[in-house]
Coordinates of C-alpha atoms in Angstrom, one line a residue:
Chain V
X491 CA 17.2 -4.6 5.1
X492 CA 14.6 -1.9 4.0
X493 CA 15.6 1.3 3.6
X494 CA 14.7 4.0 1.4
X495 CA 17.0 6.8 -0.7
X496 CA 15.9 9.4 -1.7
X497 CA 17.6 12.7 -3.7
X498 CA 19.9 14.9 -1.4
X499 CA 18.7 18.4 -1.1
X500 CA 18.4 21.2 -1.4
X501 CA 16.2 21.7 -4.4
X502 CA 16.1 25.1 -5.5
X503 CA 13.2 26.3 -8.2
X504 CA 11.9 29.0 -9.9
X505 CA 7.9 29.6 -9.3
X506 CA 6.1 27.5 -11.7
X507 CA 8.8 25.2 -12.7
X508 CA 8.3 21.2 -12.8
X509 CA 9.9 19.3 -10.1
X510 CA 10.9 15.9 -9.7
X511 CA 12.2 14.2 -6.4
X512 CA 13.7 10.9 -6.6
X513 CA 13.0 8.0 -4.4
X514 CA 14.1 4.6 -4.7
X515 CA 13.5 1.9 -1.4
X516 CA 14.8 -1.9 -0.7
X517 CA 12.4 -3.8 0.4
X518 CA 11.9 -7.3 1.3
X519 CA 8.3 -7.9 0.9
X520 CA 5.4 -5.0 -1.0
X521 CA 5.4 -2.1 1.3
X522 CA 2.8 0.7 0.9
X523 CA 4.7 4.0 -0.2
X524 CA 4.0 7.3 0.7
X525 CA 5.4 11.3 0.6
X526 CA 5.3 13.5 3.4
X527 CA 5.9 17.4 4.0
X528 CA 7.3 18.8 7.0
X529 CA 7.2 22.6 7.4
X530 CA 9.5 24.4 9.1
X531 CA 8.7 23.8 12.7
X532 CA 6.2 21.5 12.3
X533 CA 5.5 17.6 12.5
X534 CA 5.1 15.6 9.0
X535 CA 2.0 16.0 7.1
X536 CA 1.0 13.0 4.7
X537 CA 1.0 14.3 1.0
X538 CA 0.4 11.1 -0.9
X539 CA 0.7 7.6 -0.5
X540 CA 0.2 4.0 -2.7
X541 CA -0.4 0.9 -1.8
X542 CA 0.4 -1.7 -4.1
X543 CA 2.1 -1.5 -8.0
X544 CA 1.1 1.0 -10.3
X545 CA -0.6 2.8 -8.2
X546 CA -0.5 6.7 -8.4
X547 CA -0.8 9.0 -4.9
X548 CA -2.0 12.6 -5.8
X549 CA -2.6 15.4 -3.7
X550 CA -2.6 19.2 -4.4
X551 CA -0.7 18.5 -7.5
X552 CA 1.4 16.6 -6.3
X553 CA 2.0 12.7 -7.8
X554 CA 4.0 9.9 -7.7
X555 CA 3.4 6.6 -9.0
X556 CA 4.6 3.0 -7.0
X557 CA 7.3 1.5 -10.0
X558 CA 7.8 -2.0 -8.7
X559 CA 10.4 -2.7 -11.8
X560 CA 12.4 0.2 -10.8
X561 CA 11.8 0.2 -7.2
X562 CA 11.2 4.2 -7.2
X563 CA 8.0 6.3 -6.2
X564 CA 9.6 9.8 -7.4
X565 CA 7.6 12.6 -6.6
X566 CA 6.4 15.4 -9.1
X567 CA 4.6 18.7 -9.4
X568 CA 4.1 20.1 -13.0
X569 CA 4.2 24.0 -11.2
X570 CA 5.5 24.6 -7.7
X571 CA 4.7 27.2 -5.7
X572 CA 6.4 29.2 -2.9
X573 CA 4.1 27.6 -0.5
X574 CA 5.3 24.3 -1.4
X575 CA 9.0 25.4 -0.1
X576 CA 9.1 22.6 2.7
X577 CA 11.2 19.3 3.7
X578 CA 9.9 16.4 1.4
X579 CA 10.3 12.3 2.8
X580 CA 9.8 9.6 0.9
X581 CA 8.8 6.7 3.6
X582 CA 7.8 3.1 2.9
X583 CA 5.6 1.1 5.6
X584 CA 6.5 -2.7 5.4
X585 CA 4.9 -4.9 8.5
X586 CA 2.6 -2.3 9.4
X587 CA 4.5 -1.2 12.6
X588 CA 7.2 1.1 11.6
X589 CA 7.9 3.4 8.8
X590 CA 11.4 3.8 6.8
X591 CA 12.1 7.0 6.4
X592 CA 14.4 8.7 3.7
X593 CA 16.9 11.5 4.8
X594 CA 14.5 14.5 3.2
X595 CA 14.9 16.3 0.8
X596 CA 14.6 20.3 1.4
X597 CA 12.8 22.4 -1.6
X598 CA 13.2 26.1 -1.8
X599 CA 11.0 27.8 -4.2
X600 CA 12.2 31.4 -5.0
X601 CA 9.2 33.8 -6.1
Chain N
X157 CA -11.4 15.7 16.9
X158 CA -8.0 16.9 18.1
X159 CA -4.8 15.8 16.3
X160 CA -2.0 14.0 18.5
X161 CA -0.8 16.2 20.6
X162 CA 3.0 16.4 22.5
X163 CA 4.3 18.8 25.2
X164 CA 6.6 20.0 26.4
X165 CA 6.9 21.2 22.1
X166 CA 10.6 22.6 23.1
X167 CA 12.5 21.0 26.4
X168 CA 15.9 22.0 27.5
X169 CA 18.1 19.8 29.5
X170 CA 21.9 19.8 31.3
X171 CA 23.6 16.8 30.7
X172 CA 22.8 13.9 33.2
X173 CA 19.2 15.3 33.7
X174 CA 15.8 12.9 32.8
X175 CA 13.6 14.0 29.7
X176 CA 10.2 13.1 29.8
X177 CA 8.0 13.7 26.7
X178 CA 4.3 13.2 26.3
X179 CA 2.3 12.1 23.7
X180 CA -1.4 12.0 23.6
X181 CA -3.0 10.0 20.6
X182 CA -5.7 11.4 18.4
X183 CA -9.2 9.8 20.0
X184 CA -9.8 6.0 19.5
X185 CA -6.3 5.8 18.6
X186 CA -4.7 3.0 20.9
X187 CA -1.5 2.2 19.1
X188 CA 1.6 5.0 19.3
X189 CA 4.9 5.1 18.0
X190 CA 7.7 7.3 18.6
X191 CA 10.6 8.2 16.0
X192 CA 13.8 10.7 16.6
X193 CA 14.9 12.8 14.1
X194 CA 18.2 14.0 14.4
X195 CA 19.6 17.3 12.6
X196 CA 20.0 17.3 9.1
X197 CA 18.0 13.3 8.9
X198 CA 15.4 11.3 8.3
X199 CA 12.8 9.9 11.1
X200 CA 14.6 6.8 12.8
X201 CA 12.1 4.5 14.1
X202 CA 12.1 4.2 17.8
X203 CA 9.2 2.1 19.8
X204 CA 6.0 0.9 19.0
X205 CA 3.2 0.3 21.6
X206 CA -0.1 -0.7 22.3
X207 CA -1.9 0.5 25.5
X208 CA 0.2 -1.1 28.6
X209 CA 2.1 -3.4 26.2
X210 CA 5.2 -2.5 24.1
X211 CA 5.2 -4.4 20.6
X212 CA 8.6 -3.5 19.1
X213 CA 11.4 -1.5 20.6
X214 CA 14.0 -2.5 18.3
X215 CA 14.8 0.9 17.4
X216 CA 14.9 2.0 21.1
X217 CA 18.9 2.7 22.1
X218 CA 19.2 -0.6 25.0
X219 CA 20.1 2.1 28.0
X220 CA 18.5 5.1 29.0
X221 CA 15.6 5.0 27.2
X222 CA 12.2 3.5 28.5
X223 CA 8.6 3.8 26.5
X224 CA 5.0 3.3 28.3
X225 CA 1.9 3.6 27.5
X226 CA -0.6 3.2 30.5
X227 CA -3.9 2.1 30.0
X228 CA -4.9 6.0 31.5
X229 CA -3.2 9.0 30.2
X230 CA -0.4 9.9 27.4
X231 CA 2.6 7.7 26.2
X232 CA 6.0 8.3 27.5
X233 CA 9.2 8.6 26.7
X234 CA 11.8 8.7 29.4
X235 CA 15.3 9.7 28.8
X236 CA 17.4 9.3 31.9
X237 CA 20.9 10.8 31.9
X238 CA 21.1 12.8 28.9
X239 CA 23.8 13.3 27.0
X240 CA 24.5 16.2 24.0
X241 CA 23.8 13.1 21.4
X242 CA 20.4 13.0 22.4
X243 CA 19.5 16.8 21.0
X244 CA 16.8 15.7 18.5
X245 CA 13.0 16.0 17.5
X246 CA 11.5 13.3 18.9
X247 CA 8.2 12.8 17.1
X248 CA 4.7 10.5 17.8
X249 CA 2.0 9.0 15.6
X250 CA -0.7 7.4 16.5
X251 CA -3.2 5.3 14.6
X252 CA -6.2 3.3 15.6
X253 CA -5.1 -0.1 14.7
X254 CA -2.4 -2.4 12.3
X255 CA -2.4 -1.4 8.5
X256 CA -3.6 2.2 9.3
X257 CA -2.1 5.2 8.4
X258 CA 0.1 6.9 11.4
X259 CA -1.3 10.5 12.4
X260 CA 1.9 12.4 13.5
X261 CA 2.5 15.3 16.1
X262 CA 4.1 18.2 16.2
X263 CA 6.9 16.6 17.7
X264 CA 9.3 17.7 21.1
X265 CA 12.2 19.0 20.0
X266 CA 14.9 18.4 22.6
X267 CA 17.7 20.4 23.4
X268 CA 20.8 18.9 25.7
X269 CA 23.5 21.6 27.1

């Protein structure tokens, strides 16, 4: 079935260093991909998303590209800051009714 | 133009009690769907509905759960008979159609004693 796995947490980091969160989904068909945040307390916030191969979601420096021959849609940031210190999902949307969500993966960004 | 919206945002219940949590979707929106998220997890999708008709409930648990979305007012979700495993943020999206993105709410976040 589809399901999505992404990179258990928590992911601590430095200010300013590069960071990388791995995603990798099943799917049975092309679902569209996308990366949400979820701050403490809060609902989820869409950071990014992509549509079809080879595309690449950005949003306040934040990227990941849709790799059909690897099945991933890892997110990155060249410079994170302590704002960014949130729970990051990697979802995939297949059928149009229902999202797969990944576990989350929780960054922590130390000043 | 408002975001979706869910109250009660915290709800405490005794075990055996009914939950009832309210989602109102962002304006023009008329399709909803409800996820739980327990501790420590991923969303799990639950239900997905259009106004008065429910289009997928496969992720709904078969007893003591119910979805509804009534042509007037917010969507429901009814938990009768709660039990500690139920202790979760349940969260709503709406969008305004198929293939469109899902606008989420802050979700309820439900505590059983």
């Amino acid at each position: 079935g589809d399901s999505v796995t992404q990179m258990e947490g928590p992911v601590t980091l430095s200010e300013e260093a590069f960071l990388t969160i791995n995603c990798t989904y099943t799917a049975t068909g092309y679902p569209s991909l996308f990366w949400y945040v979820q701050y403490p307390g809060e609902g989820l916030q869409l950071l990014l998303k992509a549509t079809k191969a080879d595309d690449k979601g950005s949003n306040k420096g934040f990227e990941a590209t849709y790799r059909k021959e690897t099945t991933s849609f890892h997110l990155e940031k060249g410079s994170v800051q302590v704002s960014d210190s949130a729970v990051y999902f990697c979802a995939l949307l297949y059928n149009f009714n229902k999202f797969y969500f990944g576990s989350g993966t929780k960054l922590n960004v130390k000043p | 133009n408002a975001g979706v919206m869910q109250n009660p945002r915290h709800l405490v219940r005794r075990r055996g009690q009914e939950a009832r949590l309210r989602c109102s979707p962002m304006k023009g929106h008329s399709h909803v769907y409800w996820y739980r998220q327990l501790p420590e997890e991923g969303l799990k999708f639950m239900v997905y509905l259009q106004k008065e008709n429910i289009i997928d409930e496969s992720g709904m648990p078969k007893e003591r759960f119910s979805a509804e979305f009534p042509k007037e007012g917010p969507s429901i979700l009814r938990i009768q008979q709660v039990v500690r495993g139920d202790s979760a943020a349940y969260f709503c999206a709406s969008s305004p159609g198929e293939n469109n993105e899902q606008f989420f709410g802050p979700g309820t976040r439900l505590t059983v004693l």
